Amino acid sequence: MGETVRFGISMDDKLLESFDRLIERKGYANRSEAIRDLIRAAQIELDWEEGEKDAVGTVTLVYNHHVRDLSDKLTEQQHSHHDQIVSALHVHLDAHNCLEVLVVRGKGHEVRRIADELIGVKGVKHGKLVMTSTGEGLH
């Protein structure tokens, strides 16, 4: 970690009040921690947009397992990306619906492509990709 540098920020008083409420609601110890997290989040988002840095994502899928061949299609997709899909969790939500959470690791553009393929399988009711950093290069 580098040397800590102090700097000032000018902002509208209403915006600062709103920021302080956010800090309190999220449980930050102080404004500095909140600002550091905002900067890290912006850096991670830029890395995803570029798509060339390593990233980790979770793909959440909800589907009806009674839909013909859907489970097999999802399993085939997962096996075709066995190098990038590092973990999978399968949950039976009720008698008909299942939830799968897949952890996918690779270049940002690869993670997004795999997620799009899985979410796009006919019969998936809902799917969502949440990407994050591998932690490499974050301070």
Short mmCIF file of C-alpha atoms in Angstrom, two decimals:
data_model
loop_
_atom_site.label_atom_id
_atom_site.label_comp_id
_atom_site.label_asym_id
_atom_site.label_seq_id
_atom_site.Cartn_x
_atom_site.Cartn_y
_atom_site.Cartn_z
CA MET A 1 0.00 0.00 0.00
CA GLY A 2 1.21 3.50 -0.83
CA GLU A 3 1.58 6.57 1.31
CA THR A 4 -1.64 8.17 2.57
CA VAL A 5 -2.32 11.58 1.03
CA ARG A 6 -4.86 14.04 2.44
CA PHE A 7 -6.82 16.28 0.07
CA GLY A 8 -9.91 18.46 0.23
CA ILE A 9 -13.17 18.15 -1.68
CA SER A 10 -15.63 20.97 -2.34
CA MET A 11 -19.29 20.09 -2.80
CA ASP A 12 -22.79 21.41 -2.35
CA ASP A 13 -24.01 21.19 1.27
CA LYS A 14 -27.14 19.22 0.27
CA LEU A 15 -25.02 16.70 -1.59
CA LEU A 16 -22.75 16.34 1.44
CA GLU A 17 -25.77 15.78 3.72
CA SER A 18 -27.00 13.10 1.34
CA PHE A 19 -23.53 11.50 1.27
CA ASP A 20 -23.38 11.52 5.09
CA ARG A 21 -26.77 9.72 5.24
CA LEU A 22 -25.44 7.14 2.78
CA ILE A 23 -22.30 6.67 4.90
CA GLU A 24 -24.40 6.14 8.01
CA ARG A 25 -26.81 3.74 6.29
CA LYS A 26 -23.95 1.66 4.89
CA GLY A 27 -22.03 1.68 8.18
CA TYR A 28 -18.82 3.36 7.04
CA ALA A 29 -16.56 4.58 9.85
CA ASN A 30 -15.86 7.85 8.04
CA ARG A 31 -16.08 9.72 4.74
CA SER A 32 -12.59 8.65 3.69
CA GLU A 33 -13.53 4.95 3.66
CA ALA A 34 -16.66 5.68 1.64
CA ILE A 35 -14.72 7.74 -0.91
CA ARG A 36 -12.06 5.01 -1.22
CA ASP A 37 -14.80 2.45 -1.95
CA LEU A 38 -16.38 4.73 -4.56
CA ILE A 39 -13.02 5.15 -6.31
CA ARG A 40 -12.35 1.38 -6.24
CA ALA A 41 -15.83 0.69 -7.66
CA ALA A 42 -15.22 3.17 -10.48
CA GLN A 43 -11.84 1.55 -11.26
CA ILE A 44 -13.40 -1.92 -11.34
CA GLU A 45 -16.19 -0.71 -13.64
CA LEU A 46 -13.64 0.75 -16.06
CA ASP A 47 -11.76 -2.57 -16.05
CA TRP A 48 -14.99 -4.41 -16.98
CA GLU A 49 -15.70 -2.01 -19.81
CA GLU A 50 -12.22 -2.56 -21.24
CA GLY A 51 -12.76 -6.30 -20.83
CA GLU A 52 -9.11 -7.34 -20.97
CA LYS A 53 -8.31 -7.57 -17.25
CA ASP A 54 -9.06 -10.64 -15.16
CA ALA A 55 -12.45 -10.49 -13.52
CA VAL A 56 -14.73 -12.68 -11.44
CA GLY A 57 -18.47 -12.78 -11.78
CA THR A 58 -21.45 -14.58 -10.40
CA VAL A 59 -24.17 -15.62 -12.79
CA THR A 60 -27.51 -16.17 -11.10
CA LEU A 61 -30.13 -18.15 -13.00
CA VAL A 62 -33.73 -18.97 -12.07
CA TYR A 63 -35.53 -21.52 -14.19
CA ASN A 64 -38.29 -24.12 -14.17
CA HIS A 65 -36.58 -27.50 -14.23
CA HIS A 66 -39.63 -29.09 -15.89
CA VAL A 67 -38.91 -27.22 -19.15
CA ARG A 68 -37.84 -29.87 -21.63
CA ASP A 69 -34.05 -30.31 -21.93
CA LEU A 70 -33.34 -27.03 -20.10
CA SER A 71 -31.26 -28.58 -17.31
CA ASP A 72 -29.27 -30.54 -19.89
CA LYS A 73 -28.66 -27.42 -22.00
CA LEU A 74 -27.44 -25.46 -18.98
CA THR A 75 -25.17 -28.33 -17.93
CA GLU A 76 -23.75 -28.55 -21.47
CA GLN A 77 -23.03 -24.81 -21.46
CA GLN A 78 -21.28 -25.12 -18.11
CA HIS A 79 -19.16 -28.06 -19.26
CA SER A 80 -18.15 -26.22 -22.42
CA HIS A 81 -16.70 -23.48 -20.18
CA HIS A 82 -15.23 -25.72 -17.48
CA ASP A 83 -11.98 -23.72 -17.40
CA GLN A 84 -13.82 -20.48 -16.56
CA ILE A 85 -16.68 -21.76 -14.36
CA VAL A 86 -14.94 -22.48 -11.09
CA SER A 87 -17.93 -23.25 -8.88
CA ALA A 88 -21.66 -23.89 -9.07
CA LEU A 89 -24.44 -23.93 -6.51
CA HIS A 90 -27.82 -25.47 -7.28
CA VAL A 91 -30.85 -24.79 -5.06
CA HIS A 92 -34.37 -26.20 -5.36
CA LEU A 93 -36.58 -23.17 -4.68
CA ASP A 94 -39.84 -25.10 -4.82
CA ALA A 95 -41.33 -28.10 -6.64
CA HIS A 96 -40.75 -26.45 -10.02
CA ASN A 97 -38.12 -23.70 -9.84
CA CYS A 98 -34.38 -23.92 -9.38
CA LEU A 99 -31.72 -21.34 -8.67
CA GLU A 100 -28.18 -21.74 -9.92
CA VAL A 101 -25.31 -19.50 -8.94
CA LEU A 102 -22.15 -19.92 -11.00
CA VAL A 103 -18.77 -18.36 -10.26
CA VAL A 104 -17.04 -17.45 -13.50
CA ARG A 105 -13.44 -16.27 -13.78
CA GLY A 106 -11.59 -14.96 -16.81
CA LYS A 107 -11.07 -11.83 -18.87
CA GLY A 108 -13.95 -9.41 -18.38
CA HIS A 109 -15.25 -9.86 -21.92
CA GLU A 110 -15.15 -13.68 -21.54
CA VAL A 111 -17.08 -13.59 -18.27
CA ARG A 112 -19.73 -11.36 -19.85
CA ARG A 113 -20.00 -13.59 -22.95
CA ILE A 114 -20.43 -16.76 -20.88
CA ALA A 115 -23.07 -15.05 -18.73
CA ASP A 116 -24.95 -13.88 -21.81
CA GLU A 117 -24.91 -17.42 -23.24
CA LEU A 118 -26.28 -18.92 -20.02
CA ILE A 119 -28.90 -16.24 -19.44
CA GLY A 120 -29.99 -16.52 -23.07
CA VAL A 121 -30.80 -20.23 -22.91
CA LYS A 122 -34.48 -20.63 -23.77
CA GLY A 123 -36.46 -21.31 -20.60
CA VAL A 124 -34.33 -19.31 -18.17
CA LYS A 125 -36.85 -17.12 -16.32
CA HIS A 126 -34.33 -14.65 -14.93
CA GLY A 127 -30.59 -14.25 -15.05
CA LYS A 128 -28.15 -11.71 -13.76
CA LEU A 129 -24.40 -11.17 -13.93
CA VAL A 130 -22.63 -9.44 -11.08
CA MET A 131 -18.97 -8.78 -11.80
CA THR A 132 -16.19 -7.85 -9.44
CA SER A 133 -12.45 -7.68 -9.31
CA THR A 134 -10.01 -10.45 -8.53
CA GLY A 135 -8.51 -7.94 -6.08
CA GLU A 136 -5.32 -7.69 -8.11
CA GLY A 137 -4.12 -4.11 -8.33
CA LEU A 138 -6.64 -2.69 -5.85
CA HIS A 139 -5.28 -0.57 -3.04
#
